Structures are given as structure tokens and as C-alpha cells.
CSV table of C-alpha atoms and ligand atoms in Angstrom, one decimal:
chain,number,residue,atom,x,y,z
A,101,MET,CA,147.5,118.5,164.4
A,102,SER,CA,149.1,121.4,162.7
A,103,VAL,CA,147.2,124.5,161.5
A,104,GLU,CA,148.7,127.3,159.6
A,105,GLN,CA,148.1,130.8,160.9
A,106,ASN,CA,146.9,133.1,158.2
A,107,GLN,CA,147.4,136.5,159.9
A,108,THR,CA,148.1,138.9,157.2
A,109,ASP,CA,150.4,141.9,158.0
A,110,VAL,CA,148.7,143.9,160.7
A,111,ARG,CA,149.6,147.7,160.7
A,112,SER,CA,147.3,148.6,163.6
A,113,LEU,CA,144.3,147.5,165.7
A,114,SER,CA,141.2,149.5,166.2
A,115,GLY,CA,137.6,149.1,167.1
A,116,THR,CA,135.2,148.4,170.0
A,117,ILE,CA,134.5,144.9,171.0
A,118,THR,CA,133.2,142.7,173.8
A,119,VAL,CA,134.9,139.5,174.9
A,120,PRO,CA,133.3,136.2,175.8
A,121,GLY,CA,131.8,135.6,179.3
A,122,ASP,CA,134.0,135.0,182.3
A,123,LYS,CA,135.1,131.3,182.5
A,124,SER,CA,135.3,131.2,186.3
A,125,ILE,CA,131.9,132.8,186.7
A,126,SER,CA,130.3,130.7,184.0
A,127,HIS,CA,131.4,127.4,185.6
A,128,ARG,CA,130.1,128.5,189.0
A,129,ALA,CA,126.8,129.7,187.7
A,130,VAL,CA,126.1,126.2,186.3
A,131,MET,CA,127.4,124.4,189.3
A,132,PHE,CA,125.6,126.6,191.9
A,133,GLY,CA,122.4,126.7,189.8
A,134,SER,CA,122.6,122.9,189.7
A,135,ILE,CA,122.8,122.5,193.5
A,136,ALA,CA,120.3,125.2,194.2
A,137,LYS,CA,116.5,124.8,194.5
A,138,GLY,CA,114.8,126.7,191.7
A,139,THR,CA,115.5,127.8,188.2
A,140,THR,CA,118.6,129.9,187.5
A,141,THR,CA,119.0,131.8,184.3
A,142,ILE,CA,122.5,132.5,183.0
A,143,ARG,CA,123.1,135.3,180.6
A,144,GLY,CA,126.5,135.9,178.9
A,145,PHE,CA,127.6,132.3,179.6
A,146,LEU,CA,130.9,131.3,178.0
A,147,MET,CA,130.2,128.7,175.3
A,148,GLY,CA,133.8,127.5,175.5
A,149,GLU,CA,134.8,123.9,175.7
A,150,ASP,CA,135.6,124.0,179.4
A,151,CYS,CA,132.2,125.4,180.5
A,152,LEU,CA,130.4,123.0,178.2
A,153,SER,CA,132.2,120.2,180.0
A,154,THR,CA,130.7,121.5,183.3
A,155,ILE,CA,127.2,121.5,181.7
A,156,ARG,CA,127.8,117.9,180.4
A,157,CYS,CA,128.9,116.7,183.8
A,158,PHE,CA,125.9,118.2,185.7
A,159,ARG,CA,123.5,116.9,183.1
A,160,GLN,CA,125.0,113.4,183.8
A,161,LEU,CA,124.3,114.1,187.5
A,162,GLY,CA,120.6,114.4,186.6
A,163,VAL,CA,120.2,118.2,186.3
A,164,ARG,CA,118.0,119.5,183.5
A,165,ILE,CA,120.1,122.3,181.8
A,166,GLU,CA,118.6,124.0,178.7
A,167,HIS,CA,120.2,126.2,176.2
A,168,VAL,CA,117.5,128.6,175.0
A,169,GLY,CA,118.6,131.4,172.6
A,170,ASP,CA,121.5,133.2,174.4
A,171,GLU,CA,120.6,131.8,177.8
A,172,ILE,CA,121.4,128.8,179.8
A,173,ILE,CA,118.6,127.7,182.1
A,174,VAL,CA,119.5,125.4,185.0
A,175,HIS,CA,116.6,123.6,186.7
A,176,GLY,CA,118.2,122.9,190.1
A,177,LYS,CA,116.5,120.6,192.6
A,178,GLY,CA,118.9,121.2,195.5
A,179,ILE,CA,122.1,119.3,196.2
A,180,ASP,CA,120.1,116.2,197.2
A,181,GLY,CA,118.5,116.2,193.8
A,182,LEU,CA,121.7,115.1,192.1
A,183,LYS,CA,121.7,111.5,190.9
A,184,GLU,CA,124.3,108.8,190.6
A,185,PRO,CA,125.7,109.0,187.1
A,186,SER,CA,125.7,105.9,184.9
A,187,GLU,CA,128.8,106.9,183.0
A,188,VAL,CA,132.2,108.3,184.0
A,189,LEU,CA,132.2,112.1,184.4
A,190,ASP,CA,134.6,113.6,181.8
A,191,VAL,CA,135.8,117.1,182.5
A,192,GLY,CA,137.8,117.4,179.3
A,193,ASN,CA,140.6,120.0,179.8
A,194,SER,CA,138.9,121.8,182.7
A,195,GLY,CA,140.7,122.1,186.0
A,196,THR,CA,137.9,124.3,187.5
A,197,THR,CA,135.3,121.6,186.6
A,198,ILE,CA,137.2,118.8,188.2
A,199,ARG,CA,138.3,120.5,191.4
A,200,LEU,CA,135.0,122.3,192.2
A,201,MET,CA,133.0,119.2,191.2
A,202,LEU,CA,135.1,117.0,193.5
A,203,GLY,CA,134.0,119.3,196.4
A,204,ILE,CA,130.3,118.8,195.5
A,205,LEU,CA,130.7,115.1,194.9
A,206,SER,CA,132.5,114.6,198.2
A,207,GLY,CA,129.2,115.2,200.1
A,208,LEU,CA,127.2,112.7,198.1
A,209,SER,CA,126.9,109.1,199.1
A,210,PHE,CA,126.8,107.6,195.6
A,211,TYR,CA,129.7,106.3,193.5
A,212,GLN,CA,131.3,108.4,190.7
A,213,THR,CA,134.5,108.2,188.5
A,214,VAL,CA,136.0,111.4,187.2
A,215,ILE,CA,138.4,111.6,184.2
A,216,GLY,CA,139.7,114.3,181.9
A,217,ASP,CA,142.0,114.7,178.9
A,218,GLU,CA,145.8,114.1,178.8
A,219,SER,CA,146.5,117.5,180.3
A,220,ILE,CA,144.2,116.9,183.3
A,221,ALA,CA,145.8,113.5,183.8
A,222,LYS,CA,149.0,115.3,184.7
A,223,ARG,CA,147.6,118.0,186.9
A,224,PRO,CA,147.8,117.6,190.7
A,225,MET,CA,144.5,116.8,192.4
A,226,LYS,CA,146.0,116.0,195.8
A,227,ARG,CA,145.7,119.7,196.7
A,228,VAL,CA,141.9,119.0,196.9
A,229,THR,CA,141.6,115.2,197.4
A,230,LYS,CA,143.8,115.3,200.5
A,231,PRO,CA,141.6,117.8,202.4
A,232,LEU,CA,138.4,116.3,201.0
A,233,ARG,CA,139.5,112.9,202.3
A,234,SER,CA,140.3,114.4,205.7
A,235,MET,CA,136.7,115.6,205.8
A,236,GLY,CA,135.5,112.0,205.3
A,237,ALA,CA,135.2,111.5,201.6
A,238,THR,CA,136.4,108.2,200.1
A,239,ILE,CA,138.5,109.2,197.0
A,240,ASP,CA,141.0,106.9,195.2
A,241,GLY,CA,143.2,107.4,192.2
A,242,ARG,CA,146.7,107.1,190.9
A,243,ASP,CA,149.5,108.4,193.1
A,244,GLU,CA,147.4,108.4,196.3
A,245,ALA,CA,144.4,110.1,194.7
A,246,ASN,CA,146.6,112.7,193.1
A,247,LEU,CA,145.9,111.9,189.4
A,248,THR,CA,142.9,110.9,187.3
A,249,PRO,CA,141.0,108.7,186.9
A,250,LEU,CA,139.6,109.4,190.4
A,251,SER,CA,136.8,107.4,192.0
A,252,VAL,CA,134.7,109.1,194.7
A,253,ARG,CA,132.2,107.9,197.2
A,254,GLY,CA,131.3,110.8,199.5
A,255,GLY,CA,129.0,111.6,202.4
A,256,ASN,CA,129.2,112.1,206.2
A,257,LEU,CA,131.7,114.9,206.0
A,258,THR,CA,133.0,116.9,209.0
A,259,GLY,CA,134.2,120.5,208.8
A,260,ILE,CA,138.0,121.2,208.8
A,261,THR,CA,140.3,124.2,208.9
A,262,HIS,CA,142.5,123.9,205.9
A,263,THR,CA,145.6,126.1,205.4
A,264,SER,CA,146.4,126.0,201.7
A,265,PRO,CA,150.1,126.4,200.8
A,266,VAL,CA,149.0,128.1,197.6
A,267,ALA,CA,146.5,130.9,196.8
A,268,SER,CA,144.1,128.8,194.7
A,269,ALA,CA,140.4,129.6,194.1
A,270,GLN,CA,139.9,126.0,192.9
A,271,VAL,CA,141.2,124.6,196.2
A,272,LYS,CA,139.3,127.1,198.2
A,273,SER,CA,136.1,126.6,196.3
A,274,SER,CA,136.3,122.8,196.4
A,275,ILE,CA,136.7,122.7,200.1
A,276,LEU,CA,133.9,125.3,200.7
A,277,LEU,CA,131.5,123.3,198.5
A,278,ALA,CA,132.3,120.2,200.6
A,279,GLY,CA,132.0,122.3,203.7
A,280,LEU,CA,128.5,123.3,202.7
A,281,GLN,CA,127.6,119.6,203.2
A,282,ALA,CA,129.7,118.9,206.3
A,283,LYS,CA,128.9,118.9,210.0
A,284,GLY,CA,130.1,122.1,211.7
A,285,VAL,CA,132.3,124.9,210.2
A,286,THR,CA,134.8,124.6,207.4
A,287,THR,CA,137.5,127.2,207.1
A,288,VAL,CA,140.0,127.7,204.2
A,289,LEU,CA,143.1,130.0,204.8
A,290,GLU,CA,145.3,131.2,202.0
A,291,PRO,CA,148.7,132.9,201.8
A,292,HIS,CA,147.2,135.5,199.5
A,293,ARG,CA,143.7,136.1,198.5
A,294,SER,CA,142.6,134.1,195.4
A,295,ARG,CA,139.7,135.1,193.1
A,296,ASP,CA,136.5,135.4,195.1
A,297,HIS,CA,133.8,134.5,192.6
A,298,THR,CA,132.7,131.6,194.7
A,299,GLU,CA,132.1,133.7,197.8
A,300,ARG,CA,130.3,136.4,195.8
A,301,MET,CA,128.0,133.9,194.1
A,302,LEU,CA,127.3,131.7,197.1
A,303,GLN,CA,126.2,134.8,198.9
A,304,ALA,CA,123.9,135.7,196.0
A,305,PHE,CA,122.4,132.3,196.3
A,306,GLY,CA,121.6,133.0,199.9
A,307,VAL,CA,124.5,131.3,201.7
A,308,ASN,CA,126.2,132.9,204.7
A,309,LEU,CA,129.9,133.1,204.8
A,310,LEU,CA,132.4,134.6,207.2
A,311,ILE,CA,135.1,136.3,205.1
A,312,THR,CA,138.3,137.7,206.7
A,313,GLU,CA,141.6,139.0,205.4
A,314,THR,CA,143.1,135.6,205.4
A,315,GLY,CA,140.3,133.2,204.7
A,316,VAL,CA,136.7,132.1,204.4
A,317,SER,CA,134.5,130.0,206.7
A,318,ILE,CA,131.2,128.3,205.9
A,319,GLU,CA,128.7,126.6,208.2
A,320,GLY,CA,127.5,123.2,206.9
A,321,GLY,CA,123.9,122.4,206.2
A,322,GLN,CA,122.9,125.6,204.3
A,323,SER,CA,121.0,125.4,201.1
A,324,LEU,CA,121.2,127.5,197.9
A,325,GLN,CA,118.2,129.4,196.7
A,326,GLY,CA,117.9,129.6,192.9
A,327,GLY,CA,115.3,131.5,191.0
A,328,GLY,CA,117.6,134.3,190.0
A,329,VAL,CA,119.5,135.6,187.0
A,330,VAL,CA,123.3,135.5,186.7
A,331,ASN,CA,124.7,138.1,184.3
A,332,VAL,CA,128.2,136.9,183.4
A,333,PRO,CA,130.6,139.8,182.6
A,334,GLY,CA,133.3,139.6,179.9
A,335,ASP,CA,136.3,137.6,181.0
A,336,ILE,CA,139.3,139.9,181.9
A,337,SER,CA,141.6,136.9,181.1
A,338,SER,CA,140.3,136.9,177.6
A,339,ALA,CA,140.4,140.7,177.4
A,340,ALA,CA,144.1,140.4,178.3
A,341,PHE,CA,144.8,139.4,174.7
A,342,PRO,CA,143.4,142.4,172.8
A,343,LEU,CA,144.7,144.7,175.6
A,344,VAL,CA,148.3,143.5,175.1
A,345,ALA,CA,147.9,143.4,171.4
A,346,THR,CA,146.8,147.1,171.4
A,347,ALA,CA,149.6,148.1,173.7
A,348,ILE,CA,152.3,146.6,171.4
A,349,VAL,CA,151.0,147.3,167.9
A,350,PRO,CA,151.8,150.9,166.9
A,351,ASN,CA,148.9,153.3,166.2
A,352,SER,CA,146.3,151.1,167.8
A,353,GLU,CA,143.3,152.0,170.0
A,354,VAL,CA,140.7,149.5,171.2
A,355,LYS,CA,137.8,149.7,173.5
A,356,ILE,CA,136.6,146.5,175.3
A,357,GLN,CA,133.1,146.8,176.8
A,358,ASN,CA,131.6,145.0,179.8
A,359,VAL,CA,134.7,143.4,181.3
A,360,GLY,CA,134.7,142.0,184.8
A,361,ILE,CA,137.2,144.0,186.9
A,362,ASN,CA,136.9,142.1,190.2
A,363,PRO,CA,140.0,143.2,192.2
A,364,THR,CA,141.0,139.6,192.8
A,365,ARG,CA,141.3,139.2,189.0
A,366,ALA,CA,142.3,142.7,187.8
A,367,GLY,CA,146.1,142.5,188.4
A,368,ILE,CA,146.8,143.0,184.7
A,369,LEU,CA,145.3,146.5,184.9
A,370,ASP,CA,147.6,147.4,187.7
A,371,VAL,CA,150.6,146.0,185.8
A,372,LEU,CA,149.7,147.8,182.5
A,373,LYS,CA,149.4,151.1,184.5
A,374,LYS,CA,152.7,150.4,186.2
A,375,MET,CA,154.4,149.9,182.9
A,376,GLY,CA,153.0,153.2,181.6
A,377,ALA,CA,150.1,152.0,179.4
A,378,GLN,CA,147.6,154.5,178.1
A,379,LEU,CA,144.6,152.7,179.7
A,380,THR,CA,141.2,154.1,180.8
A,381,VAL,CA,138.7,152.3,182.9
A,382,SER,CA,135.2,153.8,182.4
A,383,ASN,CA,131.5,153.2,183.1
A,384,GLU,CA,132.3,151.3,186.3
A,385,ARG,CA,129.2,149.4,187.6
A,386,GLU,CA,128.1,146.3,189.3
A,387,GLN,CA,126.5,143.3,187.7
A,388,SER,CA,125.3,140.2,189.6
A,389,GLY,CA,127.6,141.1,192.5
A,390,GLU,CA,130.7,141.6,190.3
A,391,PRO,CA,132.3,144.9,189.4
A,392,VAL,CA,132.3,145.6,185.6
A,393,ALA,CA,133.7,148.3,183.4
A,394,ASP,CA,134.7,149.3,179.9
A,395,LEU,CA,138.5,149.4,179.1
A,396,THR,CA,140.1,151.6,176.5
A,397,ILE,CA,143.7,151.2,175.6
A,398,GLN,CA,146.1,152.9,173.1
A,399,TYR,CA,149.5,151.9,171.9
A,400,LYS,CA,152.3,153.4,173.9
A,401,LYS,CA,156.0,152.4,174.5
A,402,LEU,CA,156.1,150.7,177.9
A,403,ASN,CA,158.7,150.2,180.7
A,404,ALA,CA,159.7,146.9,182.3
A,405,THR,CA,158.3,145.9,185.7
A,406,THR,CA,158.4,143.3,188.4
A,407,ILE,CA,155.4,141.1,188.9
A,408,ASP,CA,155.4,139.1,192.2
A,409,GLY,CA,153.8,138.5,195.5
A,410,GLU,CA,150.1,139.2,196.0
A,411,LEU,CA,149.8,140.3,192.3
A,412,ILE,CA,150.5,136.7,191.1
A,413,PRO,CA,147.1,135.1,191.9
A,414,ARG,CA,145.4,138.3,190.6
A,415,LEU,CA,146.8,137.7,187.1
A,416,ILE,CA,148.0,134.1,187.1
A,417,ASP,CA,146.3,133.2,183.8
A,418,GLU,CA,147.5,136.4,182.1
A,419,ILE,CA,151.3,135.7,182.5
A,420,PRO,CA,151.8,134.0,179.1
A,421,VAL,CA,150.6,137.2,177.3
A,422,LEU,CA,152.3,139.5,179.8
A,423,ALA,CA,155.5,137.7,178.9
A,424,VAL,CA,154.9,138.7,175.2
A,425,LEU,CA,154.2,142.3,176.4
A,426,ALA,CA,157.5,142.3,178.4
A,427,THR,CA,159.5,141.5,175.2
A,428,GLN,CA,158.4,144.9,173.9
A,429,ALA,CA,159.0,146.9,177.2
A,430,GLU,CA,162.1,148.9,177.9
A,431,GLY,CA,164.3,147.1,180.5
A,432,LYS,CA,164.2,143.9,182.5
A,433,THR,CA,160.9,142.5,183.5
A,434,VAL,CA,161.0,140.0,186.4
A,435,ILE,CA,158.1,137.6,187.1
A,436,LYS,CA,158.6,135.7,190.3
A,437,ASP,CA,156.6,133.8,193.0
A,438,ALA,CA,154.7,132.1,190.2
A,439,GLU,CA,155.7,128.5,190.6
A,440,GLU,CA,151.9,127.7,190.2
A,441,LEU,CA,152.4,128.3,186.5
A,442,LYS,CA,154.0,124.8,186.3
A,443,TYR,CA,150.6,123.2,187.2
A,444,LYS,CA,148.4,124.8,184.6
A,445,GLU,CA,147.1,123.3,181.4
A,446,THR,CA,150.8,123.0,180.5
A,447,ASN,CA,153.9,124.0,182.5
A,448,ARG,CA,153.5,127.6,181.5
A,449,ILE,CA,157.1,128.6,182.6
A,450,ASP,CA,158.6,126.1,180.1
A,451,THR,CA,156.1,126.6,177.3
A,452,VAL,CA,156.2,130.4,177.3
A,453,VAL,CA,160.0,130.6,177.6
A,454,ASP,CA,160.8,127.8,175.0
A,455,GLN,CA,158.4,129.1,172.4
A,456,LEU,CA,159.3,132.8,172.9
A,457,VAL,CA,163.0,132.0,172.6
A,458,LYS,CA,162.2,130.5,169.2
A,459,MET,CA,160.8,133.9,168.2
A,460,GLY,CA,164.0,135.7,169.2
A,461,ALA,CA,163.0,137.0,172.7
A,462,ASP,CA,165.6,137.5,175.4
A,463,ILE,CA,163.8,135.4,178.1
A,464,THR,CA,165.0,132.9,180.6
A,465,SER,CA,163.2,130.7,183.0
A,466,THR,CA,163.7,130.7,186.8
A,467,ASN,CA,162.3,128.3,189.4
A,468,ASP,CA,159.3,130.4,190.1
A,469,GLY,CA,158.9,132.6,187.0
A,470,MET,CA,160.9,134.2,184.2
A,471,VAL,CA,163.1,137.2,183.3
A,472,ILE,CA,162.6,139.1,180.1
A,473,ASN,CA,164.8,141.8,178.7
A,474,GLY,CA,163.3,144.2,176.2
A,475,PRO,CA,162.6,145.5,173.8
A,476,THR,CA,163.6,142.9,171.2
A,477,PRO,CA,162.3,142.3,167.7
A,478,LEU,CA,160.4,139.0,167.3
A,479,TYR,CA,160.7,136.8,164.3
A,480,ALA,CA,158.3,134.2,162.8
A,481,ALA,CA,158.8,130.6,163.9
A,482,THR,CA,156.9,127.4,164.3
A,483,VAL,CA,155.6,127.4,167.8
A,484,ASP,CA,153.4,124.9,169.7
A,485,SER,CA,150.5,125.7,172.0
A,486,PHE,CA,150.8,122.1,173.3
A,487,GLY,CA,147.0,122.2,173.5
A,488,ASP,CA,147.0,125.1,176.0
A,489,HIS,CA,144.5,127.7,175.0
A,490,ARG,CA,146.3,130.7,176.6
A,491,ILE,CA,149.6,129.7,175.1
A,492,GLY,CA,148.0,129.5,171.6
A,493,MET,CA,146.5,133.0,172.0
A,494,ALA,CA,149.6,134.5,173.5
A,495,PHE,CA,151.6,133.4,170.4
A,496,ALA,CA,148.9,134.8,168.1
A,497,ILE,CA,149.5,138.1,169.8
A,498,ALA,CA,153.3,137.8,169.5
A,499,ASN,CA,152.8,137.0,165.8
A,500,LEU,CA,151.2,140.4,165.2
A,501,ILE,CA,154.5,142.1,165.7
A,502,ALA,CA,156.8,139.4,164.4
A,503,GLU,CA,158.5,139.7,161.1
A,504,GLY,CA,157.3,136.9,158.8
A,505,GLU,CA,154.6,134.3,159.2
A,506,THR,CA,154.4,132.3,162.4
A,507,THR,CA,152.8,128.9,162.5
A,508,ILE,CA,151.0,127.9,165.7
A,509,LEU,CA,150.6,124.2,166.2
A,510,ARG,CA,147.4,123.1,167.9
A,511,LYS,CA,145.9,126.6,167.7
A,512,GLU,CA,142.4,125.2,167.8
A,513,ALA,CA,142.9,124.9,171.6
A,514,VAL,CA,141.8,128.5,171.9
A,515,ALA,CA,138.2,127.2,171.8
A,516,VAL,CA,138.6,126.2,175.4
A,517,SER,CA,138.0,129.8,176.6
A,518,TYR,CA,137.7,132.0,173.5
A,519,PRO,CA,136.0,130.3,170.6
A,520,ASN,CA,136.0,133.3,168.2
A,521,PHE,CA,139.5,134.5,169.2
A,522,PHE,CA,140.9,134.6,165.6
A,523,ASP,CA,137.8,136.3,164.2
A,524,MET,CA,138.2,139.0,166.9
A,525,LEU,CA,141.8,139.6,165.9
A,526,LYS,CA,140.8,139.7,162.2
A,527,ASP,CA,138.0,142.2,163.0
A,528,LEU,CA,140.3,144.5,164.9
A,529,SER,CA,143.2,144.4,162.3
A,530,ARG,CA,143.7,147.3,159.9
B,59,LIG,C1,140.3,129.3,188.5
B,59,LIG,C2,141.3,129.5,189.4
B,59,LIG,C3,142.7,129.6,188.9
B,59,LIG,C4,142.8,129.9,187.5
B,59,LIG,C5,141.9,129.0,186.6
B,59,LIG,C6,140.5,129.3,187.0
B,59,LIG,C7,138.9,129.3,189.0
B,59,LIG,O1,143.3,128.3,189.2
B,59,LIG,O2,144.2,129.7,187.0
B,59,LIG,O3,142.1,129.3,185.3
B,59,LIG,O4,137.9,129.4,188.2
B,59,LIG,O5,138.7,129.1,190.2
B,59,LIG,P1,143.9,128.0,190.7
B,59,LIG,O6,142.8,127.9,191.6
B,59,LIG,O7,144.5,126.6,190.5
B,59,LIG,O8,144.9,129.0,190.9
């Protein structure tokens, strides 16, 4: 489907905004509330398509989940309260839903089939199904349980120590959620620390974890205590778009209130500072066990940088829009150690590079990232999001500084994580 982008000429951006709730935290609040005993109230929940898929799946598993005003109320009856679904569980476009849910389902003795959309059908699930099978779950699917549809019959799990070759919070969380239901201790080790929302929220639900520099351990047989409130902060991955837009559109200044700045997610702030951005972090506080702040940024000419190593998992979802930023920075920006980009909603190395080349950027792909020389002027083109929300939004930001009118195909994909994205841009535009 093709949709024209009607972004009139933008001279500057200014204003104070909030961004939608954090996607990772919203998913976990519904899932953990569903397997806890007691009622969990979620405020600031992201009403994006991905998180709505999580609600739909857990309703199918027998959990009463209400939407009252601005709140989501989850009536958990404990993990044993989940019921065998009569229909297949459809996760839509959501990798977090499928991977974390597989960890929960692996401990349950009933039968389930899990599917998703055409992007999910291409994404590797073996990274979770292999360790989950080694814990004792019966999981089958195409390519040795690597690709959907997947069928699961769980139960009788035994704890394992899993050394993940990639820093992935989805893998870590999936195995920990199975470990919660396994005999003995389950440990997940990672090459770098991935986002730690699962650890923070499990602890808030009363679960004991052992957290070290290299990994996390959980003892099986613990139960989650509901009854609390989860206040979801604004998603830094969504804030990334107005942050970059403000940094590259001359004479701009924008304040974004109530953004989650968990250090395992806040790599973009480090990169912006390293590139010389005029960025202020203020009003730092804690909310439901997560650090939160207000971010103020002004336009300023930036310098190129290198993004690699432990920084990558701390900003993996922001790389498409950081590539747009790098086209406007002085010098050569190198993004490496980011092969994981190939396994996201699209192959984000290919989609970013191919589409930015169409707009005139000096960008080339490498095996594990991309190299961008800047600054270069960008020109209007017809670009395709390929149904990937973050690609659609990154190109809407590129369009702000491009000469002419860019057409973004399948731009409606933004609803996966930022339903009012285009309204936000319009509101900030002067
Ligand atoms: C997520 C983890 C990351 C991230 C994704 C959300 C999560 O994926 O890219 O958007 O909520 O745990 P990986 O765990 O595959 O790195």
C-alpha cells in the first residue's frame, strides 16, 4: 500500500512533548501481570499494535485484561491460572511478544500454536527454542523450530546455564521466564549487557534474582505477586525520532518530558553527546523501578563518531535514525558490531542503506553495520519502510531536511510503536 507523505516545508521544530509509553516495559507489564497473583494496574501503557498483540494473546490464554480510561488492568491468577487457548496465538509483528511468550508457554503442559505476520515468519526463533527445548519443552516448527508457525507443549523443565552468543533481552527474558517454572537454577550469560527491564520488573513483582556483570540467575518455583501499579515511562526509542529531528533541523529546540533513561537503553544519549549535541538531561527521578528524565535538545552542527561494542545493544533500535543523523554530521561515522540489525523487523542494514542511498546519502553497508560520510544534502525520493515501523519513522525524519517531497511507502507501519507519530511531527513543525 502506498501512502503519500504530506509534510509541508519545515523551517524549524519547537515545543514540549511526551512520547508514547515504553514498548519493552509495556509488554512485560501485561505478561508479568498475567502470570502474577492479583490485579496489576498499568499506567502509560503503549497502545501500539505490538503491545495490543500481547494483550490479545494473554486474553486468549484466559487472563481478564481490561482497558479502563487510560489504564490497563490485568487480573492475574498466577502462572497456573493460564488456560489452553482454543485458537492459534497470533503475535502480529512483535518479536518481543513471541520470544517472551515462548518462555512462559514452555512451562505449561497444554498445547499451543504460535504464529505472526510475514516479518515474524522470517525472524530466527531458534535462539530461544533451542535453549527452551534443552530445558525440556517440546517445540516444533519449520527449520527445526526456527521459524513460525511454532507448536509448543511445555512442562517439566529443568534449569540450564545458557551462554547467549548475542546480547539479546528477548533471549535472556524468554529463558528466565522458563527458568521461573524449572527445577533448580537457570542462568543466562551474555557477551554484553542487554536491556534489563525484565530483571527490574520481576524484582518489583517479588522475584529473587542473582544479577552479576555477565549474567542473571533465577531459582525455579518462585511466584509473582501482583497488586501493584506499573507506571510506564516514555519510550527512549520513540524519543529518538524527535531528538534526531531537532538536532538536524536548524533553529530547533524541543523538550521531551518523562522519558525512560535506563542505562541499558540510553546509548543514544551518549552518542548524541559524543557527537557534540546540545542536549540537557533534567528532572532525573525513578518511576516503577526505572530511571526517568526530561530531555531538552537544540539544533547544533555535529561531528561524526564510531558506534560499536557495548554501545550497540544500548541503542540497537535507534540505529536507523542515527544513520539519518550521521548523514548530517561532519566526517565519517562508522557503525559496527551490529550484525543483529539483520534480524529485526527487516534487515535494517540493507533497508537503511538502500533507502538512504536513494535520497543521496554517502552510505555503504558492511557485514556488521554501515559507514556514513557527512554532511551531505538529502533529496526527495520514493522510499519504502517495508512494513518496518522504525524505518518508516527514520525516513520521515530524513524528509524534514530533504529538498522536495518524499514518498514513504507503507508508512502506516509506524502504528506498531508510535501511533500518533505524524501528528507529533506536525505539532512540532514551524
Ligand atoms: C526488546 C529487545 C531488543 C529490541 C526489541 C525489544 C525487548 O531485541 O531490539 O525492539 O523488549 O526485549 P533483542 O532482544 O532481539 O536484541
